[in-house]
Tab-separated table of C-alpha atoms in Angstrom:
chain	number	residue	atom	x	y	z
A	259	MET	CA	67.714	-48.216	34.895
A	260	LYS	CA	70.989	-46.307	34.972
A	261	ARG	CA	71.520	-46.667	31.203
A	262	TRP	CA	68.264	-44.893	30.443
A	263	GLN	CA	69.196	-42.091	32.711
A	264	LEU	CA	72.374	-41.291	30.734
A	265	LEU	CA	70.570	-40.940	27.459
A	266	PRO	CA	69.347	-37.328	27.990
A	267	VAL	CA	72.931	-36.173	28.679
A	268	LEU	CA	74.246	-37.372	25.336
A	269	PRO	CA	72.536	-34.673	23.273
A	270	LEU	CA	73.986	-32.031	25.574
A	271	LEU	CA	77.432	-33.459	25.203
A	272	CYS	CA	77.029	-33.564	21.481
A	273	LEU	CA	75.868	-29.876	21.343
A	274	SER	CA	78.558	-28.413	23.631
A	275	PRO	CA	81.210	-27.799	20.905
A	276	PHE	CA	78.703	-25.758	18.926
A	277	ALA	CA	77.745	-23.823	22.005
A	278	GLN	CA	81.366	-23.201	22.727
A	279	ALA	CA	81.979	-22.069	19.156
A	280	GLU	CA	79.043	-19.706	19.318
A	281	SER	CA	80.269	-18.328	22.601
A	282	THR	CA	83.748	-17.783	21.153
A	283	SER	CA	82.285	-16.066	18.101
A	284	ASP	CA	80.324	-13.739	20.323
A	285	ARG	CA	83.447	-12.978	22.295
A	286	VAL	CA	85.373	-12.260	19.126
A	287	LEU	CA	82.604	-9.960	17.979
A	288	GLN	CA	82.647	-8.162	21.300
A	289	LEU	CA	86.407	-7.815	21.132
A	290	GLN	CA	86.161	-6.470	17.590
A	291	GLN	CA	83.589	-3.936	18.711
A	292	GLN	CA	85.752	-2.920	21.614
A	293	MET	CA	88.742	-2.612	19.280
A	294	ALA	CA	86.704	-0.431	16.945
A	295	VAL	CA	85.720	1.802	19.849
A	296	MET	CA	89.327	1.954	21.038
A	297	GLN	CA	90.532	2.778	17.524
A	298	GLY	CA	88.006	5.611	17.363
A	299	GLU	CA	89.171	6.924	20.713
A	300	LEU	CA	92.791	6.603	19.606
A	301	SER	CA	92.036	8.527	16.411
A	302	SER	CA	90.347	11.217	18.465
A	303	LEU	CA	93.343	11.430	20.770
A	304	VAL	CA	95.708	11.702	17.809
A	305	ALA	CA	93.563	14.428	16.261
A	306	VAL	CA	93.477	16.327	19.546
A	307	GLN	CA	97.228	16.009	19.910
A	308	GLN	CA	97.787	17.233	16.358
A	309	ALA	CA	95.410	20.111	16.979
A	310	ASP	CA	97.330	20.978	20.142
A	311	LYS	CA	100.592	20.943	18.208
A	312	GLY	CA	99.034	23.204	15.587
A	313	SER	CA	97.786	25.569	18.268
A	314	GLN	CA	101.186	25.642	19.915
A	315	SER	CA	102.827	26.371	16.566
A	316	ALA	CA	100.337	29.142	15.818
A	317	LEU	CA	100.851	30.577	19.279
A	318	ALA	CA	104.628	30.517	18.863
A	319	ASN	CA	104.299	32.223	15.480
A	320	LEU	CA	102.012	34.863	16.950
A	321	LEU	CA	104.486	35.462	19.773
A	322	GLN	CA	107.338	35.933	17.299
A	323	ARG	CA	105.290	38.394	15.256
A	324	THR	CA	104.393	40.316	18.409
A	325	GLN	CA	108.045	40.520	19.402
A	326	ARG	CA	108.984	41.766	15.931
A	327	LEU	CA	106.281	44.422	16.077
A	328	GLU	CA	107.455	45.522	19.514
A	329	GLN	CA	110.993	45.879	18.161
A	330	GLU	CA	109.740	47.881	15.184
A	331	VAL	CA	107.827	50.158	17.559
A	332	ARG	CA	110.975	50.691	19.625
A	333	ASN	CA	112.946	51.468	16.472
A	334	LEU	CA	110.300	53.917	15.275
A	335	ARG	CA	110.236	55.617	18.657
A	336	GLY	CA	113.994	56.001	18.450
A	337	GLU	CA	113.724	57.526	14.980
A	338	VAL	CA	110.984	59.895	16.134
A	339	ASP	CA	113.073	61.013	19.119
A	340	THR	CA	116.095	61.585	16.880
A	341	LYS	CA	114.129	63.523	14.268
A	342	THR	CA	112.418	65.568	16.963
A	343	HIS	CA	115.817	66.492	18.395
A	344	ASP	CA	117.134	67.391	14.934
A	345	LEU	CA	114.056	69.501	14.230
A	346	GLN	CA	114.393	71.354	17.521
A	347	THR	CA	118.073	71.979	16.818
A	348	GLU	CA	117.264	73.256	13.332
A	349	GLN	CA	114.525	75.518	14.692
A	350	GLN	CA	116.921	76.951	17.258
A	351	ALA	CA	119.534	77.530	14.553
A	352	THR	CA	116.975	79.250	12.326
A	353	ALA	CA	115.816	81.415	15.219
A	354	SER	CA	119.421	82.432	15.832
A	355	LYS	CA	119.845	83.289	12.159
A	356	VAL	CA	116.685	85.391	12.152
A	357	GLN	CA	117.747	87.132	15.343
A	358	ALA	CA	121.126	87.934	13.824
A	359	LEU	CA	119.435	89.239	10.704
A	360	ALA	CA	117.156	91.363	12.873
A	361	ALA	CA	120.214	92.926	14.469
A	362	GLN	CA	121.694	93.566	11.026
A	363	LEU	CA	118.476	95.157	9.826
A	364	ALA	CA	118.381	97.346	12.912
A	365	VAL	CA	121.669	99.047	11.988
A	366	ALA	CA	121.287	98.960	8.182
A	367	THR	CA	122.277	101.980	6.122
A	368	PRO	CA	119.567	104.311	4.747
A	369	ALA	CA	119.982	102.655	1.359
A	370	THR	CA	118.321	99.572	2.744
A	371	GLY	CA	115.292	101.461	3.929
A	372	ILE	CA	116.047	100.982	7.653
A	373	THR	CA	117.864	103.568	9.793
A	374	ALA	CA	119.712	103.234	13.067
A	375	SER	CA	116.580	104.406	14.858
A	376	THR	CA	115.084	101.028	14.046
A	377	SER	CA	117.019	99.549	16.975
A	378	SER	CA	114.719	101.339	19.385
A	379	VAL	CA	111.757	99.809	17.580
A	380	LEU	CA	113.282	96.344	17.992
A	381	THR	CA	113.757	97.011	21.688
A	382	SER	CA	110.163	98.093	22.075
A	383	THR	CA	108.985	94.902	20.374
A	384	SER	CA	110.786	92.569	22.773
A	385	ALA	CA	107.405	91.171	23.769
A	386	VAL	CA	106.902	89.800	20.256
A	387	SER	CA	106.884	86.007	20.340
A	388	THR	CA	109.498	85.324	17.642
A	389	PRO	CA	112.563	87.095	16.163
A	390	ALA	CA	110.902	87.007	12.735
A	391	ALA	CA	107.913	88.877	14.146
A	392	ALA	CA	110.276	91.439	15.674
A	393	VAL	CA	111.941	91.981	12.276
A	394	THR	CA	108.552	92.435	10.631
A	395	SER	CA	107.439	94.930	13.243
A	396	ALA	CA	110.683	96.894	13.038
A	397	ALA	CA	110.611	96.979	9.244
A	398	SER	CA	107.058	98.298	9.206
A	399	ASN	CA	108.202	101.319	11.229
A	400	ALA	CA	111.395	101.963	9.234
A	401	SER	CA	111.874	105.210	7.359
A	402	ALA	CA	112.031	105.463	3.584
A	403	PRO	CA	115.439	105.172	1.860
A	404	SER	CA	117.295	108.413	1.297
A	405	ILE	CA	120.024	107.180	-1.077
A	406	GLN	CA	118.898	106.883	-4.649
A	407	GLY	CA	120.255	104.444	-7.223
A	408	LEU	CA	119.482	102.809	-10.538
A	409	GLY	CA	116.545	100.471	-10.111
A	410	GLN	CA	115.645	101.993	-6.732
A	411	ALA	CA	112.005	100.903	-6.939
A	412	ASP	CA	112.858	97.303	-7.817
A	413	TYR	CA	115.455	97.155	-5.058
A	414	GLN	CA	113.028	98.519	-2.489
A	415	HIS	CA	110.337	96.108	-3.646
A	416	ALA	CA	112.691	93.145	-3.118
A	417	PHE	CA	113.920	94.498	0.202
A	418	ASN	CA	110.368	94.907	1.449
A	419	PHE	CA	110.011	91.121	1.244
A	420	LEU	CA	112.992	90.860	3.563
A	421	ARG	CA	111.412	93.322	5.991
A	422	GLN	CA	108.243	91.234	5.939
A	423	GLY	CA	110.100	88.011	6.719
A	424	LYS	CA	109.405	86.604	3.240
A	425	TYR	CA	112.954	85.415	2.705
A	426	GLY	CA	112.261	83.243	-0.323
A	427	ASP	CA	110.600	86.145	-2.151
A	428	ALA	CA	113.429	88.430	-1.036
A	429	VAL	CA	116.003	86.089	-2.574
A	430	THR	CA	114.121	86.009	-5.869
A	431	GLY	CA	113.633	89.761	-5.916
A	432	LEU	CA	117.238	90.626	-5.051
A	433	GLN	CA	118.608	88.199	-7.627
A	434	GLY	CA	116.313	89.743	-10.239
A	435	PHE	CA	117.437	93.233	-9.286
A	436	ILE	CA	121.149	92.294	-9.563
A	437	GLN	CA	120.589	90.749	-12.985
A	438	LYS	CA	118.530	93.679	-14.247
A	439	TYR	CA	120.668	96.502	-12.830
A	440	PRO	CA	124.292	95.240	-12.633
A	441	GLN	CA	125.635	98.841	-12.725
A	442	SER	CA	123.447	100.161	-9.915
A	443	SER	CA	125.122	101.615	-6.837
A	444	LEU	CA	122.748	99.454	-4.803
A	445	VAL	CA	124.244	96.183	-6.074
A	446	PRO	CA	126.662	95.757	-3.113
A	447	ASP	CA	123.750	96.138	-0.690
A	448	ALA	CA	121.694	93.735	-2.791
A	449	TYR	CA	124.412	91.066	-2.617
A	450	TYR	CA	124.800	91.620	1.105
A	451	TRP	CA	121.115	91.219	1.905
A	452	LEU	CA	120.800	88.387	-0.586
A	453	GLY	CA	123.422	86.485	1.420
A	454	GLN	CA	121.577	87.262	4.637
A	455	ALA	CA	118.279	85.919	3.300
A	456	GLN	CA	119.942	82.797	1.906
A	457	TYR	CA	121.586	82.139	5.266
A	458	VAL	CA	118.253	82.355	7.090
A	459	LEU	CA	116.860	79.842	4.587
A	460	GLY	CA	119.716	77.455	5.372
A	461	GLN	CA	121.397	77.941	1.981
A	462	ASN	CA	124.857	78.294	3.496
A	463	ASP	CA	126.931	77.755	0.340
A	464	ALA	CA	124.831	80.214	-1.665
A	465	ALA	CA	124.978	82.731	1.189
A	466	LEU	CA	128.782	82.536	1.344
A	467	LYS	CA	129.047	83.060	-2.425
A	468	SER	CA	126.753	86.105	-2.353
A	469	LEU	CA	128.545	87.674	0.599
A	470	TYR	CA	131.960	86.977	-0.943
A	471	VAL	CA	131.063	89.146	-3.945
A	472	VAL	CA	130.830	92.273	-1.774
A	473	PRO	CA	134.459	92.517	-0.498
A	474	THR	CA	135.803	91.032	-3.747
A	475	ARG	CA	134.090	93.351	-6.238
A	476	PHE	CA	133.068	96.242	-4.001
A	477	SER	CA	135.854	96.528	-1.437
A	478	GLN	CA	135.147	100.246	-0.917
A	479	SER	CA	131.516	99.627	-0.015
A	480	SER	CA	130.523	100.024	3.618
A	481	LYS	CA	128.964	96.608	3.298
A	482	ALA	CA	132.278	94.917	2.420
A	483	PRO	CA	133.630	94.433	5.969
A	484	GLU	CA	130.143	93.646	7.249
A	485	ALA	CA	129.792	90.945	4.596
A	486	MET	CA	133.092	89.450	5.737
A	487	LEU	CA	131.932	89.425	9.342
A	488	ARG	CA	128.776	87.595	8.298
A	489	MET	CA	130.844	85.082	6.312
A	490	ALA	CA	132.899	84.391	9.442
A	491	GLU	CA	129.712	83.819	11.431
A	492	ILE	CA	128.439	81.365	8.830
A	493	TYR	CA	131.744	79.494	8.758
A	494	GLN	CA	131.646	79.238	12.530
A	495	ALA	CA	128.015	78.076	12.472
A	496	ILE	CA	128.841	75.218	10.106
A	497	GLY	CA	131.884	74.165	12.092
A	498	LYS	CA	134.620	75.669	9.888
A	499	LYS	CA	136.578	77.601	12.503
A	500	LYS	CA	139.739	77.824	10.392
A	501	GLN	CA	137.963	79.618	7.544
A	502	ALA	CA	136.220	81.912	10.036
A	503	THR	CA	139.571	82.858	11.567
A	504	VAL	CA	141.075	83.620	8.143
A	505	VAL	CA	138.183	85.921	7.195
A	506	LEU	CA	138.249	87.793	10.515
A	507	ASN	CA	141.980	88.379	10.237
A	508	LYS	CA	141.417	89.828	6.749
A	509	VAL	CA	138.913	92.270	8.238
A	510	LEU	CA	141.529	93.388	10.778
A	511	LYS	CA	144.123	93.788	8.026
A	512	GLN	CA	142.001	95.472	5.349
A	513	TYR	CA	139.794	97.629	7.571
A	514	PRO	CA	141.869	98.557	10.637
A	515	SER	CA	140.640	101.097	13.171
A	516	THR	CA	137.028	100.649	12.098
A	517	PRO	CA	133.938	99.436	13.960
A	518	SER	CA	134.058	96.353	11.752
A	519	ALA	CA	137.602	95.643	12.927
A	520	GLN	CA	136.458	95.898	16.517
A	521	LYS	CA	133.697	93.410	15.795
A	522	ALA	CA	136.185	91.082	14.101
A	523	GLU	CA	138.466	91.230	17.129
A	524	ALA	CA	135.539	90.376	19.404
A	525	GLN	CA	134.530	87.469	17.177
A	526	LEU	CA	138.089	86.133	17.178
A	527	GLN	CA	138.175	86.168	20.948
A	528	ALA	CA	134.801	84.425	21.079
A	529	LEU	CA	135.862	81.606	18.788
A	530	PRO	CA	136.146	78.325	20.741
A	531	SER	CA	139.645	76.940	21.178
A	532	GLN	CA	140.601	73.767	19.288
């Protein structure tokens, strides 16, 4: 009886290795699937990490560029401030030159077309906004020249540009007059005012050369000592005190006991000490 009862168990025992193999195969398959999933997740994590590194690198690059731009802006601001200061200084210097020229025009001889009475006109135009405008206003009220000379019309035409504040045209006109009428009695005045106009335009070297002609070639002209005084002012303006002192001392020596000598003495006293 017992022997027959064991018979049904034998097939189960015989099939168990196959069942176990199948179970192991399933487990392997499951593990492979899990590994595939894990590999996908790992790849995703690597990609994310690489993307993060790329973002960090791009961010660092952007930060560097921003810092460079900020530095460039600071540099440009510095340049703008410097140029603005230089421009303001130049404008102040030009205004001083024009003001000085206005004073010269106010006391010019009749040959220039402006009489001493012009000074009262300048005083009455103190409300004018700029020195150049004051010169223009004074010149428009100046009397006609009373001293005649060769090429009078051409000289007056060139000088009118100076009275109008057209310094570039005045330079051209006065140079043309000097070339066309080298023997005219108005040549010393032409050189004198040519130097004045060139100085206002910032042409210091040219102005000094033009003014130098007056005392060198026309030492008896009333404009000779005045030209030397203007040369001294230009030398002082460009920082050449030694040359200014030499010129002023020449005025004292060559034109003693004159108003020009008194002006030279005052300028010498006003020169800054070394």
